[in-house]
C-alpha atoms as one frame of an Amber mdcrd trajectory, in Angstrom:
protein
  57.217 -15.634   9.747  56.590 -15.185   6.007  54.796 -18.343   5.956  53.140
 -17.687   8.990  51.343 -14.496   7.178  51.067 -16.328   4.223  48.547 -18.792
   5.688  46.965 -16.140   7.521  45.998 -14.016   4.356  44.990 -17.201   2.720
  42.929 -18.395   5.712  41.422 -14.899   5.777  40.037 -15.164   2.261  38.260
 -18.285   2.203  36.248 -17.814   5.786  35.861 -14.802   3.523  34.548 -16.485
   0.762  32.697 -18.880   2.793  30.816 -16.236   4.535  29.593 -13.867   0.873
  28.385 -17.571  -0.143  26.187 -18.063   3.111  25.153 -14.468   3.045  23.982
 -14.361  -0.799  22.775 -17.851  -0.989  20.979 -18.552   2.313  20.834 -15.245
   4.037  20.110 -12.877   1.444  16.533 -11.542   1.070  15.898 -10.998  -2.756
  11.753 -11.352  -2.807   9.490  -8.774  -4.354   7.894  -6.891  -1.717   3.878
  -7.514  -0.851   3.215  -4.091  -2.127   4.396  -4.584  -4.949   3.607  -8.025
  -6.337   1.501  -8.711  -9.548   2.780  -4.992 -10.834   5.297  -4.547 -13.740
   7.825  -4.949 -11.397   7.497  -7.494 -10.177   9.220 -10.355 -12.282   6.801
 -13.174 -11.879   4.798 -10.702 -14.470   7.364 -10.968 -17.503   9.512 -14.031
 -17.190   8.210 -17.713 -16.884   8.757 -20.372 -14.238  12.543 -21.314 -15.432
  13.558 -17.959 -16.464  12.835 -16.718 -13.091  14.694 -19.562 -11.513  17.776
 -18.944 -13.768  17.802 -15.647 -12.981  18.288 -16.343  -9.290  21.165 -18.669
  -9.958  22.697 -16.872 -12.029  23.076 -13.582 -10.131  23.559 -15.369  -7.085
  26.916 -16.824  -8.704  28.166 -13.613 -10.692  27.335 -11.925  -7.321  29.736
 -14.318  -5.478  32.228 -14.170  -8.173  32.517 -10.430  -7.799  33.179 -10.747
  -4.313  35.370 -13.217  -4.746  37.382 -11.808  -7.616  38.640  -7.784  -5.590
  40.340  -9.759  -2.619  41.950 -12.494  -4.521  43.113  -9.290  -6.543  44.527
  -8.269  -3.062  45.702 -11.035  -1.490  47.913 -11.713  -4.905  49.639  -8.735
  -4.518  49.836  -9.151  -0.576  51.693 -13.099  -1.848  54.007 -11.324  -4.510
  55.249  -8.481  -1.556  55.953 -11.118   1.192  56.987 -13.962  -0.767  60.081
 -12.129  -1.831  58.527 -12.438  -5.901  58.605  -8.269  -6.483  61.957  -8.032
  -5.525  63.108 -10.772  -7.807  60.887  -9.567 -10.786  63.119  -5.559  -9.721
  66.482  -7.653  -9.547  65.734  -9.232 -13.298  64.937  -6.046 -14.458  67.879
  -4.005 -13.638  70.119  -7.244 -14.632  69.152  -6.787 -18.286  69.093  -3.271
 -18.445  70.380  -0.102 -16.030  68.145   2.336 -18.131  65.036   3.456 -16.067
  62.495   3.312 -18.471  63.205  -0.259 -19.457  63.683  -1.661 -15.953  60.198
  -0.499 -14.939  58.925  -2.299 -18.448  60.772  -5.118 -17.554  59.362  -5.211
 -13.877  55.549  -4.331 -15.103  55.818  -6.974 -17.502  56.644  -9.894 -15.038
  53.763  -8.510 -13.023  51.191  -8.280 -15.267  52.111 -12.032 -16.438  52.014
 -12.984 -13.148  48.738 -11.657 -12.631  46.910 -12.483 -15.688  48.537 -16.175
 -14.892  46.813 -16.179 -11.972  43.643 -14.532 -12.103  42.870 -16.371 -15.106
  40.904 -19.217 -13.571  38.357 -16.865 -12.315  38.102 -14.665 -15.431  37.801
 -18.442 -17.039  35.264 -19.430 -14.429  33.238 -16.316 -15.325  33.217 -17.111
 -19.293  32.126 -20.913 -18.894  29.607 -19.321 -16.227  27.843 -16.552 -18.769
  28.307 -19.444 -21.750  26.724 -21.938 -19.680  23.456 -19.326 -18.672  23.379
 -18.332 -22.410  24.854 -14.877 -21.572  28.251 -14.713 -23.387  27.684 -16.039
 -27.227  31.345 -15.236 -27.779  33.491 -18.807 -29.045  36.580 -19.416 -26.878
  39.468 -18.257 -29.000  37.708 -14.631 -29.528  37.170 -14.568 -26.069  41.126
 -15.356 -25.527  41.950 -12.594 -28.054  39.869  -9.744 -26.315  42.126 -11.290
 -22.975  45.138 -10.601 -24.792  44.061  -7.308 -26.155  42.948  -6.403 -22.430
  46.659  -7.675 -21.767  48.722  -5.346 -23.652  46.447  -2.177 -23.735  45.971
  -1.738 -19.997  50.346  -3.031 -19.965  50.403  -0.013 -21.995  48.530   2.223
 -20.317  50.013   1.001 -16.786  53.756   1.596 -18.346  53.116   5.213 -18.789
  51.467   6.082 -15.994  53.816   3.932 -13.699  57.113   5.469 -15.086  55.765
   8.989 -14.285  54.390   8.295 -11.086  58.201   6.961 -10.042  60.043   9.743
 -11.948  57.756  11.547  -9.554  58.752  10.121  -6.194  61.934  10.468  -7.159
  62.242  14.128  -7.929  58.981  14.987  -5.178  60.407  13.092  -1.868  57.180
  14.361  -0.001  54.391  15.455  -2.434  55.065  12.694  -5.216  51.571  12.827
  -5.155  50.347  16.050  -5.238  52.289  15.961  -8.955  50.974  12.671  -9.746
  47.512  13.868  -9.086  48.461  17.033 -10.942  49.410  15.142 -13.950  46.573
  12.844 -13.659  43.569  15.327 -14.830  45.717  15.384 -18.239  46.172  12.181
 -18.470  42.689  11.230 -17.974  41.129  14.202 -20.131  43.066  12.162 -23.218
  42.029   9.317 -22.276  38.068  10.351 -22.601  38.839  11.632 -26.160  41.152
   8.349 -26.975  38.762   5.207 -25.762  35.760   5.712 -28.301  37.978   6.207
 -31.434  41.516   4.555 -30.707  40.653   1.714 -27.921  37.034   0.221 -28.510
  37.807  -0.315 -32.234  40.210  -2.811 -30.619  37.636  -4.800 -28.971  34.669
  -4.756 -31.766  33.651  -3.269 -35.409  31.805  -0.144 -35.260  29.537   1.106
 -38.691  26.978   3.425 -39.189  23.352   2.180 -38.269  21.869   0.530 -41.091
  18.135   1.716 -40.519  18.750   5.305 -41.457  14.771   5.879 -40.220  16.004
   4.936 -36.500  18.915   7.127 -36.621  17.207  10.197 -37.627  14.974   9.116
 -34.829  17.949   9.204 -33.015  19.647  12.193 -34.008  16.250  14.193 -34.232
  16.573  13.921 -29.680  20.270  14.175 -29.736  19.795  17.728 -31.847  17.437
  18.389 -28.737  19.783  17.419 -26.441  22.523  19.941 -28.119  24.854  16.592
 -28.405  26.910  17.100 -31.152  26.933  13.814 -33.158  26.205  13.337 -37.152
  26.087   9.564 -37.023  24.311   6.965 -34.622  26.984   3.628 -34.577  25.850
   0.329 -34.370  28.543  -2.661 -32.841  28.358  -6.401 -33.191  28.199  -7.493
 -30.130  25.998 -10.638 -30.838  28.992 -12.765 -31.710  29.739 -11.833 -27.464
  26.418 -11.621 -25.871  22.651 -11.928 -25.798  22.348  -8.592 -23.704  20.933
  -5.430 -24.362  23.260  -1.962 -24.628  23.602   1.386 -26.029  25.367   4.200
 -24.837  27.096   7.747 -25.889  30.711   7.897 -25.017  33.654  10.313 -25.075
  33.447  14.227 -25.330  33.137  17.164 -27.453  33.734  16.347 -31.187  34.251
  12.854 -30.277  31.274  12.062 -29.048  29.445   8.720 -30.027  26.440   6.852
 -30.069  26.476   3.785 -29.749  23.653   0.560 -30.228  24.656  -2.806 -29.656
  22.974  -4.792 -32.457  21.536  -7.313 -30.163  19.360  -4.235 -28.786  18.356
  -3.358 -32.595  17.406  -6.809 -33.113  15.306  -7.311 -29.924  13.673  -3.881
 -29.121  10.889  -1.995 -30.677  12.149   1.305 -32.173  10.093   3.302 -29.307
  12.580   1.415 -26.604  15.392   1.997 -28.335  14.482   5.950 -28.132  13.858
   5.595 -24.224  17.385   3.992 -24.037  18.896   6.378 -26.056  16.898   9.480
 -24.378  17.784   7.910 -21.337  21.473   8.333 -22.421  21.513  11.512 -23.447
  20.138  12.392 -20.358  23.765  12.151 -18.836  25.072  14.602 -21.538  22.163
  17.482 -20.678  22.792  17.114 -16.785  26.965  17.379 -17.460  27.239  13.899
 -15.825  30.633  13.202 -17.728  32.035  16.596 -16.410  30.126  16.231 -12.545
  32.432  12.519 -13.019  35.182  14.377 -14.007  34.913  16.324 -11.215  33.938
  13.596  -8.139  36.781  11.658  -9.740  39.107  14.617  -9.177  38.255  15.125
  -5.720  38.577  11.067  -4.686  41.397  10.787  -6.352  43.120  13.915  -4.497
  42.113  12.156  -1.092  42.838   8.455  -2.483  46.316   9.496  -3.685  47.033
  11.368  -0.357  46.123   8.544   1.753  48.215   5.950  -0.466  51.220   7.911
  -0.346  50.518   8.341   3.851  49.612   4.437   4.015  52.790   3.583   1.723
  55.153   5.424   3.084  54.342   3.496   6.689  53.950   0.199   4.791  57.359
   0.056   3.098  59.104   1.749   6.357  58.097  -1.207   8.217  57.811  -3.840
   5.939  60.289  -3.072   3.772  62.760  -5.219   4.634  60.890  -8.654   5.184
  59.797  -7.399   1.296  63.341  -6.779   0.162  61.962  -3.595  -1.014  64.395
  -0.659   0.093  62.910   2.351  -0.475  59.260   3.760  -1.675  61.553   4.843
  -4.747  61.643   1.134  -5.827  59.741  -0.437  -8.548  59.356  -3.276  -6.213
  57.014  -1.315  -4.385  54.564  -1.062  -7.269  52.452  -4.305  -5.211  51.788
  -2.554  -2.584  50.607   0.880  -4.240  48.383  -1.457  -6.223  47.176  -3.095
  -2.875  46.439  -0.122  -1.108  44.281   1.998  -4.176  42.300  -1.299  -4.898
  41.450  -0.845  -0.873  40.689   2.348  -1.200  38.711   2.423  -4.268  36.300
  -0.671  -3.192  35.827   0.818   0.376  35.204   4.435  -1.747  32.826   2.087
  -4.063  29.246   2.390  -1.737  29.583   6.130  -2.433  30.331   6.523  -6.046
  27.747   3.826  -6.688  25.008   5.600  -5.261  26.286   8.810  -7.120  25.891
   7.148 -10.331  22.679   5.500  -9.429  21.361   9.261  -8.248  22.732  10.160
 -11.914  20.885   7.339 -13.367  17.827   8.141 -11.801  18.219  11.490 -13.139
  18.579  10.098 -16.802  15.660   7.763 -16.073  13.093  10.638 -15.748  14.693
  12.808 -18.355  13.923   9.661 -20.866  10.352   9.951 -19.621   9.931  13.440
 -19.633  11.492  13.743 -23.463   9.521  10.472 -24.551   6.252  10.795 -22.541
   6.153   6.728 -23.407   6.027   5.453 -19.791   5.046   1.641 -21.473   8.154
   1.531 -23.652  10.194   2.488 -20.299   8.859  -0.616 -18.574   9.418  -2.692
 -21.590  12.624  -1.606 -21.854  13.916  -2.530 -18.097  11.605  -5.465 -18.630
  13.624  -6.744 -21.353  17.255  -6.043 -20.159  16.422  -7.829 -17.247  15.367
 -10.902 -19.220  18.510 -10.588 -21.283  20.858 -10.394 -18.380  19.010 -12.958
 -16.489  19.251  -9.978 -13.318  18.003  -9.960  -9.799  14.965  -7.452 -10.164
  15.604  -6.831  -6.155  19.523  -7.886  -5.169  20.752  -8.161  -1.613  21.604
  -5.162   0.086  25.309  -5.499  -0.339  25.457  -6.261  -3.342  23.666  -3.071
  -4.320  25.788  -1.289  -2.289  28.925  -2.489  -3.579  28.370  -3.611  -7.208
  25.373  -1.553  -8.396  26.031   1.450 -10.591  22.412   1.801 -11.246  19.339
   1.584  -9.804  17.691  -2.077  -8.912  15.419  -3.504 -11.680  12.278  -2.867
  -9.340  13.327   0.728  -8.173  13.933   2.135 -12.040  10.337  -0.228 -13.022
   8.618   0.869 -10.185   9.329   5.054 -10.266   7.838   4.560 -13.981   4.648
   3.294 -13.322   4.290   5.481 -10.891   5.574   8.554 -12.674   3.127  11.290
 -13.501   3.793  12.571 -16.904   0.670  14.811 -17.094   1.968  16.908 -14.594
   5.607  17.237 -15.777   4.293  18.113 -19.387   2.192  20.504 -18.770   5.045
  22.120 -16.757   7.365  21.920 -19.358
């Protein structure tokens, strides 16, 4: 019987496979429309014969990969539950040690080996891939470090938040996730004012911008913007990539901005002011707090439904697992199976959140820069640098796109009136 379903998951996934490749290599309609063709939009304008080519190719195959990656993700921890392998990374664990704490980072361990073991030929696949298209600039053994950083900070991160959610089903039988979710706004909270000054120094050196003219460009819209920063950081991120970025991160005192210095060495100073007005558009509309909030409310719903879904899982499937009780470590798989579920099937919605959120930071850039050519430019260029699909298939903008397409965010500003809005404001 365990084989039986075995075969069946795996069978499952590759007609799976096979049908995301038909669909986004033969079935997918990615052409500019009639309308319009020959405008800024339209890519034939800004990238040549090859470049326009590569760009198809390659977003065709990290398009696929993404597909491919979130249900080998499942049906891993679908293999680890039925094959027996979760109860015989719990049984290890409580042979070495009967203390509760160390059993579950004994247990979490042999999972997270287990799954970086395995999903490592796709994350590989996906480095040679971006190397290969001129994307990643980033040397093997770097890349292999920033996998073993990824290792141990989200084995970290997992340990704590998977020995409270167990001391909670233990002590809450029934609502072990009404506390969990309880403790979760916490818990995330730090984590906001944590990742810009404790975690992404792990990753990459940050320094003050060098061009001191730019930053009190820079700081002379954040001011505007009420953000309260004293510094504009620049990160070397050539040594990893040829694309474009900048961004503000975390909260209150902590807040950051942030230039990649592949985006100071490619872009005029007038797009790097869109990008960064464009960022600082999230802090004026409160989009980090409205996040806070929609993340609040799915996760209420999400955790409700996992605990509902689990409960019935384990109760019936418990025993083929050699998982006892929800109470088990063992049962970790199949918490992990069900919110990965949940999140991508939850994904269509909080992707076109963020892309109405993105839209709104789009036309606050305009409105604050009144430069509708440095705009285009701007999209221009970080679709040349990330060799991007100006129009994607419809699923994949569903399901992958956190912003708006290339021609949508190209389009609304050439066709933005910023005579009106001025003279409004």
């Amino acid at each position: 019987m365990i084989r039986k379903w075995a075969m069946r998951a795996i069978i499952a996934y590759l007609l799976f496979g096979i049908a995301i490749f038909l669909y986004l290599f033969y079935w997918a309609d990615t052409s500019i429309p009639e309308a319009l063709k020959g405008t800024s939009a339209d890519p034939a304008t800004f990238l040549n014969g090859r470049e326009l080519e590569l760009s198809e190719e390659y977003s065709r195959i990290r398009n696929l990969m993404f597909f491919l990656a979130t249900p080998y993700e499942w049906l891993f921890y679908y293999l680890v539950l039925i094959l027996g392998l979760s109860a015989i990374f719990e049984n290890s664990a409580k042979h070495i040690s009967k203390f509760f704490v160390v059993r579950n980072a004994i247990y979490l361990f042999w999972l997270s080996f287990a799954s970086l073991v395995v999903m490592f030929p796709l994350s590989f696949l996906s480095y040679t891939i971006s190397k290969s298209y001129n994307i990643s600039t980033q040397v093997f053994s770097a890349w292999m470090k920033d996998k073993l950083i990824d290792f141990w900070v989200q084995y970290a991160t997992m340990l704590v938040v998977v020995t409270v959610l167990y001391a909670l089903m233990r002590k809450f039988k029934r609502r072990w996730w009404l506390a969990a979710w309880v403790v979760s706004i916490p818990f995330s909270i730090i984590m906001m004012f944590i990742q810009p000054v404790v975690i992404d120094p792990l990753y990459n050196d940050f320094y003050p911008l060098k061009d001191k003219q730019l930053e009190a460009k820079i700081l002379a819209i954040a001011k505007e913007a009420n953000i309260p920063a004293n510094h504009v950081y620049e990160v070397d991120m050539s040594t990893k990539t040829n694309s474009l970025n900048a961004y503000v991160t975390g909260v209150g005192s902590n807040s950051r901005i942030v230039l990649w210095d592949t985006t100071l060495e490619r872009l005029s100073d007038d797009e790097i002011l869109f990008i960064m007005a464009h960022e600082m558009g999230h802090y004026v509309e409160k989009h980090i707090y409205k996040g806070i909030a929609g993340y609040l409310l799915l996760s209420f719903v999400g955790l409700w439904l996992t605990a509902k879904l689990l409960d019935k899982w384990i109760s019936k499937r418990g025993k083929d697992w050699k998982v006892e009780k929800l109470t088990n470590i063992g049962s970790l798989p199949a918490f992990l199976l069900i919110t990965s579920i949940l999140l991508f099937v939850a994904s269509p919605l909080t992707n076109w959140v963020s892309r109405y959120q993105e839209t709104r930071a789009d036309t606050y850039a305009i409105k604050m820069t009144h430069d509708k050519e440095a705009g285009i430019k701007t999209f221009q260029s970080l679709t040349k640098s990330g060799l991007s699909q100006v129009n994607p298939p419809l699923l994949v903008k569903i399901f992958r796109y956190e912003h708006p397409t290339m021609l949508e965010r190209i389009n609304r500003i050439e066709d933005y009136k910023i005579d009106d809005t001025s003279s409004e404001d």
